[in-house]
Amino acid sequence: MVQGLAVSYVRVEDVERISPRMLRIGFSGDALASLMEDRPDQQMKLCFPRAGQRVPRLPEPDAEDTYGMRWYEAYLAIPEPERPLMRSFTVRSYDPGSGLMAVDFVLHGDDGPATRWARTAGPGDVAGMVGPSSAYARPLPRAGHLLLAGDESALPAIGTILEALPAGARVTVCAEVADAAEEQRFDSAAEVTVCWVHRDRGASLLDAVRSAELPQGDTAGWLAGEAGTVRALRRHLVEERGLPRSAVEFSGYWRRALTQDDAPTEEDLAWAAERAAETP
């Protein structure tokens, strides 16, 4: 396979509600053992069946490319009424012993395709998966102190990062959730300070990061969540806190009032170009 990218099927084995607005679904799949890596923040895409389908229709492999960079062209070639609905996720965990991959689903109020599917998912249900691939992995910036900031969509990645950090690492986490019931417990050998930001109390992630005590000159940032908020956080860290651009890793997981089915805005394209320019 080119660049280690794969398109495969995964099957639901169990479903657990870990908070009022988040489900953890355990998947099995024939390809998982060869795809999962021992690293945090593994990104992939899940494909959900259209109405009337039990199993999503996935792209056919290109004989000359075999799921390299052309998989998306093959995906778009599927007639729209049959084309699976696709969303991006982070692998929360993978257990080599059981062969199960855990993925956390935020139950958004907008009732999008991932939320609709997850709310009724049960053992035996099938989704498609694209990736994950180490070719798209971005290493954490190195520093004596790490800031992790994001909303609930970033909690799975934050959890994997914290679990991977060694003893002695110093971390500040700023996590925005709907209310206190959405807080999670993270395990880590690192020295971790967590600030939970509750929207029902009028708090914001940007204000929490602005108020956070961060060591001068030896801090790096990892930011993820709603794209507009991530942009504002990055500007704050670079322009107001003086962090080098290379010390701030950032990802816009979703866009307010838009979905992954919508065309990127001019700001999205400019941001993507800047991100690509900074990739080593």
PDB file of C-alpha atoms in Angstrom:
ATOM      1  CA  MET A   1       0.000   0.000   0.000  1.00  0.00           C
ATOM      2  CA  VAL A   2       1.250   3.445  -0.850  1.00  0.00           C
ATOM      3  CA  GLN A   3       2.050   5.469   2.286  1.00  0.00           C
ATOM      4  CA  GLY A   4       0.473   2.773   4.462  1.00  0.00           C
ATOM      5  CA  LEU A   5      -3.048   4.116   3.801  1.00  0.00           C
ATOM      6  CA  ALA A   6      -5.851   1.545   3.955  1.00  0.00           C
ATOM      7  CA  VAL A   7      -9.599   1.423   3.427  1.00  0.00           C
ATOM      8  CA  SER A   8     -11.315  -1.287   5.438  1.00  0.00           C
ATOM      9  CA  TYR A   9     -14.439  -2.323   7.317  1.00  0.00           C
ATOM     10  CA  VAL A  10     -14.812  -2.284  11.109  1.00  0.00           C
ATOM     11  CA  ARG A  11     -17.580  -3.907  13.158  1.00  0.00           C
ATOM     12  CA  VAL A  12     -19.168  -2.706  16.390  1.00  0.00           C
ATOM     13  CA  GLU A  13     -18.514  -5.010  19.344  1.00  0.00           C
ATOM     14  CA  ASP A  14     -19.653  -2.884  22.281  1.00  0.00           C
ATOM     15  CA  VAL A  15     -21.024   0.564  23.114  1.00  0.00           C
ATOM     16  CA  GLU A  16     -20.453   2.447  26.374  1.00  0.00           C
ATOM     17  CA  ARG A  17     -21.812   5.842  27.391  1.00  0.00           C
ATOM     18  CA  ILE A  18     -18.938   7.531  29.206  1.00  0.00           C
ATOM     19  CA  SER A  19     -20.750  10.830  29.782  1.00  0.00           C
ATOM     20  CA  PRO A  20     -24.202  12.245  28.960  1.00  0.00           C
ATOM     21  CA  ARG A  21     -22.922  13.528  25.608  1.00  0.00           C
ATOM     22  CA  MET A  22     -20.219  11.021  24.673  1.00  0.00           C
ATOM     23  CA  LEU A  23     -20.273   7.385  23.559  1.00  0.00           C
ATOM     24  CA  ARG A  24     -17.288   5.055  23.385  1.00  0.00           C
ATOM     25  CA  ILE A  25     -17.668   2.398  20.698  1.00  0.00           C
ATOM     26  CA  GLY A  26     -15.419  -0.648  20.496  1.00  0.00           C
ATOM     27  CA  PHE A  27     -14.671  -1.872  16.978  1.00  0.00           C
ATOM     28  CA  SER A  28     -13.092  -5.040  15.645  1.00  0.00           C
ATOM     29  CA  GLY A  29     -11.707  -5.427  12.140  1.00  0.00           C
ATOM     30  CA  ASP A  30      -9.506  -7.753  10.134  1.00  0.00           C
ATOM     31  CA  ALA A  31      -7.109  -4.922   9.212  1.00  0.00           C
ATOM     32  CA  LEU A  32      -6.743  -3.327  12.661  1.00  0.00           C
ATOM     33  CA  ALA A  33      -3.762  -5.380  13.829  1.00  0.00           C
ATOM     34  CA  SER A  34      -1.702  -4.224  10.859  1.00  0.00           C
ATOM     35  CA  LEU A  35      -2.851  -0.590  11.027  1.00  0.00           C
ATOM     36  CA  MET A  36      -2.683   0.363  14.696  1.00  0.00           C
ATOM     37  CA  GLU A  37       0.573   1.879  15.953  1.00  0.00           C
ATOM     38  CA  ASP A  38       1.933   2.528  19.423  1.00  0.00           C
ATOM     39  CA  ARG A  39       1.630   6.305  19.245  1.00  0.00           C
ATOM     40  CA  PRO A  40      -0.858   8.904  20.453  1.00  0.00           C
ATOM     41  CA  ASP A  41      -3.271  10.966  18.363  1.00  0.00           C
ATOM     42  CA  GLN A  42      -3.853   8.497  15.527  1.00  0.00           C
ATOM     43  CA  GLN A  43      -6.218  10.177  13.080  1.00  0.00           C
ATOM     44  CA  MET A  44      -8.536   8.328  10.717  1.00  0.00           C
ATOM     45  CA  LYS A  45     -11.913   8.661   9.019  1.00  0.00           C
ATOM     46  CA  LEU A  46     -15.045   6.597   9.562  1.00  0.00           C
ATOM     47  CA  CYS A  47     -17.565   6.043   6.775  1.00  0.00           C
ATOM     48  CA  PHE A  48     -21.238   5.556   7.636  1.00  0.00           C
ATOM     49  CA  PRO A  49     -23.927   3.892   5.490  1.00  0.00           C
ATOM     50  CA  ARG A  50     -26.538   5.927   3.701  1.00  0.00           C
ATOM     51  CA  ALA A  51     -30.221   5.473   4.438  1.00  0.00           C
ATOM     52  CA  GLY A  52     -31.297   2.064   3.228  1.00  0.00           C
ATOM     53  CA  GLN A  53     -27.782   0.589   3.445  1.00  0.00           C
ATOM     54  CA  ARG A  54     -26.670  -1.887   6.127  1.00  0.00           C
ATOM     55  CA  VAL A  55     -23.010  -1.600   5.125  1.00  0.00           C
ATOM     56  CA  PRO A  56     -21.388   1.512   3.604  1.00  0.00           C
ATOM     57  CA  ARG A  57     -20.084   1.301   0.062  1.00  0.00           C
ATOM     58  CA  LEU A  58     -16.329   1.951   0.158  1.00  0.00           C
ATOM     59  CA  PRO A  59     -14.013   3.108  -2.652  1.00  0.00           C
ATOM     60  CA  GLU A  60     -12.577   0.386  -4.867  1.00  0.00           C
ATOM     61  CA  PRO A  61      -8.757   0.168  -4.852  1.00  0.00           C
ATOM     62  CA  ASP A  62      -6.871   1.668  -7.787  1.00  0.00           C
ATOM     63  CA  ALA A  63      -4.586  -0.957  -9.297  1.00  0.00           C
ATOM     64  CA  GLU A  64      -1.848   1.647  -9.846  1.00  0.00           C
ATOM     65  CA  ASP A  65      -2.296   3.436  -6.535  1.00  0.00           C
ATOM     66  CA  THR A  66      -3.852   0.933  -4.108  1.00  0.00           C
ATOM     67  CA  TYR A  67      -5.271   3.462  -1.660  1.00  0.00           C
ATOM     68  CA  GLY A  68      -2.470   5.941  -1.830  1.00  0.00           C
ATOM     69  CA  MET A  69      -3.513   9.487  -2.663  1.00  0.00           C
ATOM     70  CA  ARG A  70      -6.285   8.487  -5.076  1.00  0.00           C
ATOM     71  CA  TRP A  71      -8.650   6.964  -2.534  1.00  0.00           C
ATOM     72  CA  TYR A  72     -10.537  10.264  -2.259  1.00  0.00           C
ATOM     73  CA  GLU A  73     -11.022  10.413  -6.031  1.00  0.00           C
ATOM     74  CA  ALA A  74     -12.439   6.897  -5.867  1.00  0.00           C
ATOM     75  CA  TYR A  75     -14.655   7.973  -2.966  1.00  0.00           C
ATOM     76  CA  LEU A  76     -16.030  10.914  -4.969  1.00  0.00           C
ATOM     77  CA  ALA A  77     -16.622   8.608  -7.941  1.00  0.00           C
ATOM     78  CA  ILE A  78     -19.242   6.695  -5.949  1.00  0.00           C
ATOM     79  CA  PRO A  79     -22.705   8.033  -6.942  1.00  0.00           C
ATOM     80  CA  GLU A  80     -23.802  10.493  -4.274  1.00  0.00           C
ATOM     81  CA  PRO A  81     -26.927   8.547  -3.182  1.00  0.00           C
ATOM     82  CA  GLU A  82     -24.628   5.573  -2.407  1.00  0.00           C
ATOM     83  CA  ARG A  83     -21.541   7.474  -1.236  1.00  0.00           C
ATOM     84  CA  PRO A  84     -20.869   6.900   2.476  1.00  0.00           C
ATOM     85  CA  LEU A  85     -21.037   9.818   4.889  1.00  0.00           C
ATOM     86  CA  MET A  86     -17.516  10.403   6.218  1.00  0.00           C
ATOM     87  CA  ARG A  87     -16.206  12.094   9.358  1.00  0.00           C
ATOM     88  CA  SER A  88     -12.780  12.383  11.008  1.00  0.00           C
ATOM     89  CA  PHE A  89     -11.965  10.768  14.355  1.00  0.00           C
ATOM     90  CA  THR A  90      -9.101   9.994  16.716  1.00  0.00           C
ATOM     91  CA  VAL A  91      -8.375   6.444  17.839  1.00  0.00           C
ATOM     92  CA  ARG A  92      -8.935   6.558  21.605  1.00  0.00           C
ATOM     93  CA  SER A  93      -7.218   3.223  22.257  1.00  0.00           C
ATOM     94  CA  TYR A  94      -6.319  -0.110  20.733  1.00  0.00           C
ATOM     95  CA  ASP A  95      -5.917  -3.355  22.674  1.00  0.00           C
ATOM     96  CA  PRO A  96      -3.732  -5.868  20.796  1.00  0.00           C
ATOM     97  CA  GLY A  97      -4.951  -8.639  23.086  1.00  0.00           C
ATOM     98  CA  SER A  98      -8.630  -8.289  22.274  1.00  0.00           C
ATOM     99  CA  GLY A  99      -8.090  -6.659  18.883  1.00  0.00           C
ATOM    100  CA  LEU A 100     -10.537  -3.895  19.810  1.00  0.00           C
ATOM    101  CA  MET A 101     -10.205  -0.255  18.787  1.00  0.00           C
ATOM    102  CA  ALA A 102     -12.094   2.303  20.893  1.00  0.00           C
ATOM    103  CA  VAL A 103     -13.463   5.492  19.300  1.00  0.00           C
ATOM    104  CA  ASP A 104     -15.269   8.253  21.205  1.00  0.00           C
ATOM    105  CA  PHE A 105     -18.297   9.929  19.602  1.00  0.00           C
ATOM    106  CA  VAL A 106     -19.467  13.353  20.762  1.00  0.00           C
ATOM    107  CA  LEU A 107     -23.260  13.452  20.592  1.00  0.00           C
ATOM    108  CA  HIS A 108     -23.694  16.901  19.065  1.00  0.00           C
ATOM    109  CA  GLY A 109     -27.062  18.561  19.170  1.00  0.00           C
ATOM    110  CA  ASP A 110     -26.978  19.078  15.389  1.00  0.00           C
ATOM    111  CA  ASP A 111     -27.780  15.381  14.859  1.00  0.00           C
ATOM    112  CA  GLY A 112     -25.179  14.999  12.108  1.00  0.00           C
ATOM    113  CA  PRO A 113     -24.449  11.662  10.391  1.00  0.00           C
ATOM    114  CA  ALA A 114     -21.926  10.441  12.959  1.00  0.00           C
ATOM    115  CA  THR A 115     -24.242  11.303  15.858  1.00  0.00           C
ATOM    116  CA  ARG A 116     -27.247   9.656  14.191  1.00  0.00           C
ATOM    117  CA  TRP A 117     -25.266   6.485  13.528  1.00  0.00           C
ATOM    118  CA  ALA A 118     -23.663   6.317  16.964  1.00  0.00           C
ATOM    119  CA  ARG A 119     -26.948   6.809  18.853  1.00  0.00           C
ATOM    120  CA  THR A 120     -28.399   3.607  17.410  1.00  0.00           C
ATOM    121  CA  ALA A 121     -25.182   1.619  16.933  1.00  0.00           C
ATOM    122  CA  GLY A 122     -25.045  -1.875  18.377  1.00  0.00           C
ATOM    123  CA  PRO A 123     -22.980  -5.057  18.115  1.00  0.00           C
ATOM    124  CA  GLY A 124     -22.709  -6.251  14.521  1.00  0.00           C
ATOM    125  CA  ASP A 125     -23.176  -2.846  12.896  1.00  0.00           C
ATOM    126  CA  VAL A 126     -20.540  -2.057  10.256  1.00  0.00           C
ATOM    127  CA  ALA A 127     -18.721   1.168   9.344  1.00  0.00           C
ATOM    128  CA  GLY A 128     -15.906   1.859   6.917  1.00  0.00           C
ATOM    129  CA  MET A 129     -12.499   3.195   7.956  1.00  0.00           C
ATOM    130  CA  VAL A 130      -9.859   5.130   6.038  1.00  0.00           C
ATOM    131  CA  GLY A 131      -6.440   5.023   7.713  1.00  0.00           C
ATOM    132  CA  PRO A 132      -4.884   5.641  10.145  1.00  0.00           C
ATOM    133  CA  SER A 133      -1.476   6.185   8.590  1.00  0.00           C
ATOM    134  CA  SER A 134       1.858   7.193  10.087  1.00  0.00           C
ATOM    135  CA  ALA A 135       2.481   9.203   6.912  1.00  0.00           C
ATOM    136  CA  TYR A 136       0.150  11.870   8.281  1.00  0.00           C
ATOM    137  CA  ALA A 137       1.386  11.809  11.879  1.00  0.00           C
ATOM    138  CA  ARG A 138       2.646  15.094  13.282  1.00  0.00           C
ATOM    139  CA  PRO A 139       4.985  14.816  16.277  1.00  0.00           C
ATOM    140  CA  LEU A 140       4.372  16.822  19.411  1.00  0.00           C
ATOM    141  CA  PRO A 141       6.524  19.957  19.664  1.00  0.00           C
ATOM    142  CA  ARG A 142       9.301  19.513  22.213  1.00  0.00           C
ATOM    143  CA  ALA A 143       9.489  21.716  25.306  1.00  0.00           C
ATOM    144  CA  GLY A 144       9.846  21.501  29.057  1.00  0.00           C
ATOM    145  CA  HIS A 145       6.155  22.369  29.472  1.00  0.00           C
ATOM    146  CA  LEU A 146       3.286  21.365  27.182  1.00  0.00           C
ATOM    147  CA  LEU A 147      -0.088  23.080  26.844  1.00  0.00           C
ATOM    148  CA  LEU A 148      -2.942  20.910  25.534  1.00  0.00           C
ATOM    149  CA  ALA A 149      -6.078  22.891  24.700  1.00  0.00           C
ATOM    150  CA  GLY A 150      -9.282  21.839  22.989  1.00  0.00           C
ATOM    151  CA  ASP A 151     -13.004  21.200  23.218  1.00  0.00           C
ATOM    152  CA  GLU A 152     -14.739  17.824  23.645  1.00  0.00           C
ATOM    153  CA  SER A 153     -13.816  16.783  20.104  1.00  0.00           C
ATOM    154  CA  ALA A 154     -10.166  16.952  21.196  1.00  0.00           C
ATOM    155  CA  LEU A 155     -10.558  14.904  24.395  1.00  0.00           C
ATOM    156  CA  PRO A 156      -9.745  11.530  22.756  1.00  0.00           C
ATOM    157  CA  ALA A 157      -6.464  12.892  21.376  1.00  0.00           C
ATOM    158  CA  ILE A 158      -5.644  14.662  24.643  1.00  0.00           C
ATOM    159  CA  GLY A 159      -6.226  11.409  26.495  1.00  0.00           C
ATOM    160  CA  THR A 160      -3.846   9.459  24.255  1.00  0.00           C
ATOM    161  CA  ILE A 161      -1.168  12.166  24.509  1.00  0.00           C
ATOM    162  CA  LEU A 162      -1.328  12.247  28.297  1.00  0.00           C
ATOM    163  CA  GLU A 163      -1.135   8.469  28.512  1.00  0.00           C
ATOM    164  CA  ALA A 164       1.968   8.461  26.307  1.00  0.00           C
ATOM    165  CA  LEU A 165       3.930  11.140  28.194  1.00  0.00           C
ATOM    166  CA  PRO A 166       6.703   9.990  30.531  1.00  0.00           C
ATOM    167  CA  ALA A 167       7.159  10.709  34.213  1.00  0.00           C
ATOM    168  CA  GLY A 168       8.628  14.153  34.744  1.00  0.00           C
ATOM    169  CA  ALA A 169       6.858  15.767  31.792  1.00  0.00           C
ATOM    170  CA  ARG A 170       4.919  18.902  32.789  1.00  0.00           C
ATOM    171  CA  VAL A 171       1.535  19.518  31.186  1.00  0.00           C
ATOM    172  CA  THR A 172      -1.312  22.006  31.444  1.00  0.00           C
ATOM    173  CA  VAL A 173      -4.645  20.916  29.975  1.00  0.00           C
ATOM    174  CA  CYS A 174      -7.420  23.399  29.174  1.00  0.00           C
ATOM    175  CA  ALA A 175     -10.522  21.487  28.064  1.00  0.00           C
ATOM    176  CA  GLU A 176     -13.862  23.054  27.152  1.00  0.00           C
ATOM    177  CA  VAL A 177     -17.021  20.960  27.652  1.00  0.00           C
ATOM    178  CA  ALA A 178     -20.736  21.627  27.974  1.00  0.00           C
ATOM    179  CA  ASP A 179     -20.894  21.236  31.748  1.00  0.00           C
ATOM    180  CA  ALA A 180     -19.358  19.449  34.726  1.00  0.00           C
ATOM    181  CA  ALA A 181     -20.995  16.131  33.777  1.00  0.00           C
ATOM    182  CA  GLU A 182     -18.777  15.976  30.670  1.00  0.00           C
ATOM    183  CA  GLU A 183     -15.481  16.006  32.574  1.00  0.00           C
ATOM    184  CA  GLN A 184     -13.274  12.930  32.119  1.00  0.00           C
ATOM    185  CA  ARG A 185     -10.493  11.347  34.130  1.00  0.00           C
ATOM    186  CA  PHE A 186      -7.117  11.023  32.391  1.00  0.00           C
ATOM    187  CA  ASP A 187      -4.316   8.658  33.390  1.00  0.00           C
ATOM    188  CA  SER A 188      -0.753   9.898  32.975  1.00  0.00           C
ATOM    189  CA  ALA A 189       2.703   9.453  34.442  1.00  0.00           C
ATOM    190  CA  ALA A 190       3.322  13.139  33.737  1.00  0.00           C
ATOM    191  CA  GLU A 191       2.732  16.075  36.087  1.00  0.00           C
ATOM    192  CA  VAL A 192      -0.657  17.256  34.815  1.00  0.00           C
ATOM    193  CA  THR A 193      -2.752  20.291  35.737  1.00  0.00           C
ATOM    194  CA  VAL A 194      -6.265  20.228  34.261  1.00  0.00           C
ATOM    195  CA  CYS A 195      -8.536  23.245  33.883  1.00  0.00           C
ATOM    196  CA  TRP A 196     -12.103  22.303  32.895  1.00  0.00           C
ATOM    197  CA  VAL A 197     -13.999  25.039  31.067  1.00  0.00           C
ATOM    198  CA  HIS A 198     -17.819  24.789  31.342  1.00  0.00           C
ATOM    199  CA  ARG A 199     -19.867  26.470  28.627  1.00  0.00           C
ATOM    200  CA  ASP A 200     -23.024  26.395  30.756  1.00  0.00           C
ATOM    201  CA  ARG A 201     -21.281  28.821  33.103  1.00  0.00           C
ATOM    202  CA  GLY A 202     -20.362  31.175  30.273  1.00  0.00           C
ATOM    203  CA  ALA A 203     -16.672  30.226  30.302  1.00  0.00           C
ATOM    204  CA  SER A 204     -14.582  30.016  27.120  1.00  0.00           C
ATOM    205  CA  LEU A 205     -11.495  28.069  26.134  1.00  0.00           C
ATOM    206  CA  LEU A 206      -9.747  31.196  24.870  1.00  0.00           C
ATOM    207  CA  ASP A 207     -10.187  32.978  28.202  1.00  0.00           C
ATOM    208  CA  ALA A 208      -8.929  29.902  30.064  1.00  0.00           C
ATOM    209  CA  VAL A 209      -5.755  29.722  27.972  1.00  0.00           C
ATOM    210  CA  ARG A 210      -5.203  33.469  28.331  1.00  0.00           C
ATOM    211  CA  SER A 211      -5.372  33.032  32.107  1.00  0.00           C
ATOM    212  CA  ALA A 212      -3.183  29.927  32.244  1.00  0.00           C
ATOM    213  CA  GLU A 213       0.213  30.217  33.911  1.00  0.00           C
ATOM    214  CA  LEU A 214       2.789  29.006  31.388  1.00  0.00           C
ATOM    215  CA  PRO A 215       6.583  29.034  31.859  1.00  0.00           C
ATOM    216  CA  GLN A 216       8.319  31.672  29.763  1.00  0.00           C
ATOM    217  CA  GLY A 217      10.598  30.416  27.017  1.00  0.00           C
ATOM    218  CA  ASP A 218      10.097  26.683  27.479  1.00  0.00           C
ATOM    219  CA  THR A 219       6.483  26.008  26.493  1.00  0.00           C
ATOM    220  CA  ALA A 220       4.919  24.355  23.469  1.00  0.00           C
ATOM    221  CA  GLY A 221       1.273  24.139  22.532  1.00  0.00           C
ATOM    222  CA  TRP A 222      -1.047  21.512  21.050  1.00  0.00           C
ATOM    223  CA  LEU A 223      -4.433  22.926  20.007  1.00  0.00           C
ATOM    224  CA  ALA A 224      -7.471  21.202  18.508  1.00  0.00           C
ATOM    225  CA  GLY A 225     -11.212  21.687  18.232  1.00  0.00           C
ATOM    226  CA  GLU A 226     -13.436  24.238  16.519  1.00  0.00           C
ATOM    227  CA  ALA A 227     -11.376  25.880  13.775  1.00  0.00           C
ATOM    228  CA  GLY A 228     -12.122  29.504  14.643  1.00  0.00           C
ATOM    229  CA  THR A 229     -11.264  28.980  18.291  1.00  0.00           C
ATOM    230  CA  VAL A 230      -8.059  27.143  17.392  1.00  0.00           C
ATOM    231  CA  ARG A 231      -6.996  30.040  15.165  1.00  0.00           C
ATOM    232  CA  ALA A 232      -7.612  32.515  18.001  1.00  0.00           C
ATOM    233  CA  LEU A 233      -5.684  30.339  20.456  1.00  0.00           C
ATOM    234  CA  ARG A 234      -2.737  30.063  18.106  1.00  0.00           C
ATOM    235  CA  ARG A 235      -2.646  33.821  17.548  1.00  0.00           C
ATOM    236  CA  HIS A 236      -2.650  34.326  21.310  1.00  0.00           C
ATOM    237  CA  LEU A 237       0.226  31.900  21.899  1.00  0.00           C
ATOM    238  CA  VAL A 238       2.352  33.225  19.030  1.00  0.00           C
ATOM    239  CA  GLU A 239       1.575  36.945  19.075  1.00  0.00           C
ATOM    240  CA  GLU A 240       0.863  37.572  22.765  1.00  0.00           C
ATOM    241  CA  ARG A 241       2.831  34.848  24.531  1.00  0.00           C
ATOM    242  CA  GLY A 242       5.741  34.921  22.086  1.00  0.00           C
ATOM    243  CA  LEU A 243       5.867  31.186  21.337  1.00  0.00           C
ATOM    244  CA  PRO A 244       7.631  30.291  18.081  1.00  0.00           C
ATOM    245  CA  ARG A 245       5.222  29.166  15.372  1.00  0.00           C
ATOM    246  CA  SER A 246       7.063  25.856  15.237  1.00  0.00           C
ATOM    247  CA  ALA A 247       6.234  25.308  18.921  1.00  0.00           C
ATOM    248  CA  VAL A 248       2.470  25.301  18.333  1.00  0.00           C
ATOM    249  CA  GLU A 249       0.809  22.268  16.739  1.00  0.00           C
ATOM    250  CA  PHE A 250      -2.800  22.978  15.727  1.00  0.00           C
ATOM    251  CA  SER A 251      -5.780  21.266  14.072  1.00  0.00           C
ATOM    252  CA  GLY A 252      -9.257  22.557  13.284  1.00  0.00           C
ATOM    253  CA  TYR A 253     -11.423  19.468  13.793  1.00  0.00           C
ATOM    254  CA  TRP A 254     -14.712  21.134  12.902  1.00  0.00           C
ATOM    255  CA  ARG A 255     -16.156  24.466  11.770  1.00  0.00           C
ATOM    256  CA  ARG A 256     -19.048  26.308  13.397  1.00  0.00           C
ATOM    257  CA  ALA A 257     -22.200  26.231  11.224  1.00  0.00           C
ATOM    258  CA  LEU A 258     -20.361  24.122   8.601  1.00  0.00           C
ATOM    259  CA  THR A 259     -19.614  20.411   8.198  1.00  0.00           C
ATOM    260  CA  GLN A 260     -16.942  18.361   6.459  1.00  0.00           C
ATOM    261  CA  ASP A 261     -19.364  18.055   3.536  1.00  0.00           C
ATOM    262  CA  ASP A 262     -19.174  21.822   2.910  1.00  0.00           C
ATOM    263  CA  ALA A 263     -16.544  23.371   0.689  1.00  0.00           C
ATOM    264  CA  PRO A 264     -13.608  24.960   2.549  1.00  0.00           C
ATOM    265  CA  THR A 265     -13.771  28.703   3.049  1.00  0.00           C
ATOM    266  CA  GLU A 266     -10.998  31.055   1.925  1.00  0.00           C
ATOM    267  CA  GLU A 267      -9.828  31.209   5.540  1.00  0.00           C
ATOM    268  CA  ASP A 268      -9.750  27.398   5.686  1.00  0.00           C
ATOM    269  CA  LEU A 269      -7.593  27.254   2.552  1.00  0.00           C
ATOM    270  CA  ALA A 270      -5.211  29.938   3.814  1.00  0.00           C
ATOM    271  CA  TRP A 271      -4.871  28.176   7.138  1.00  0.00           C
ATOM    272  CA  ALA A 272      -4.251  24.815   5.464  1.00  0.00           C
ATOM    273  CA  ALA A 273      -1.550  26.375   3.296  1.00  0.00           C
ATOM    274  CA  GLU A 274       0.137  27.892   6.355  1.00  0.00           C
ATOM    275  CA  ARG A 275      -0.020  24.584   8.187  1.00  0.00           C
ATOM    276  CA  ALA A 276       1.458  22.746   5.203  1.00  0.00           C
ATOM    277  CA  ALA A 277       4.266  25.313   4.907  1.00  0.00           C
ATOM    278  CA  GLU A 278       5.260  24.653   8.505  1.00  0.00           C
ATOM    279  CA  THR A 279       5.303  20.870   8.140  1.00  0.00           C
ATOM    280  CA  PRO A 280       8.903  19.592   8.317  1.00  0.00           C
TER     281      PRO A 280
END
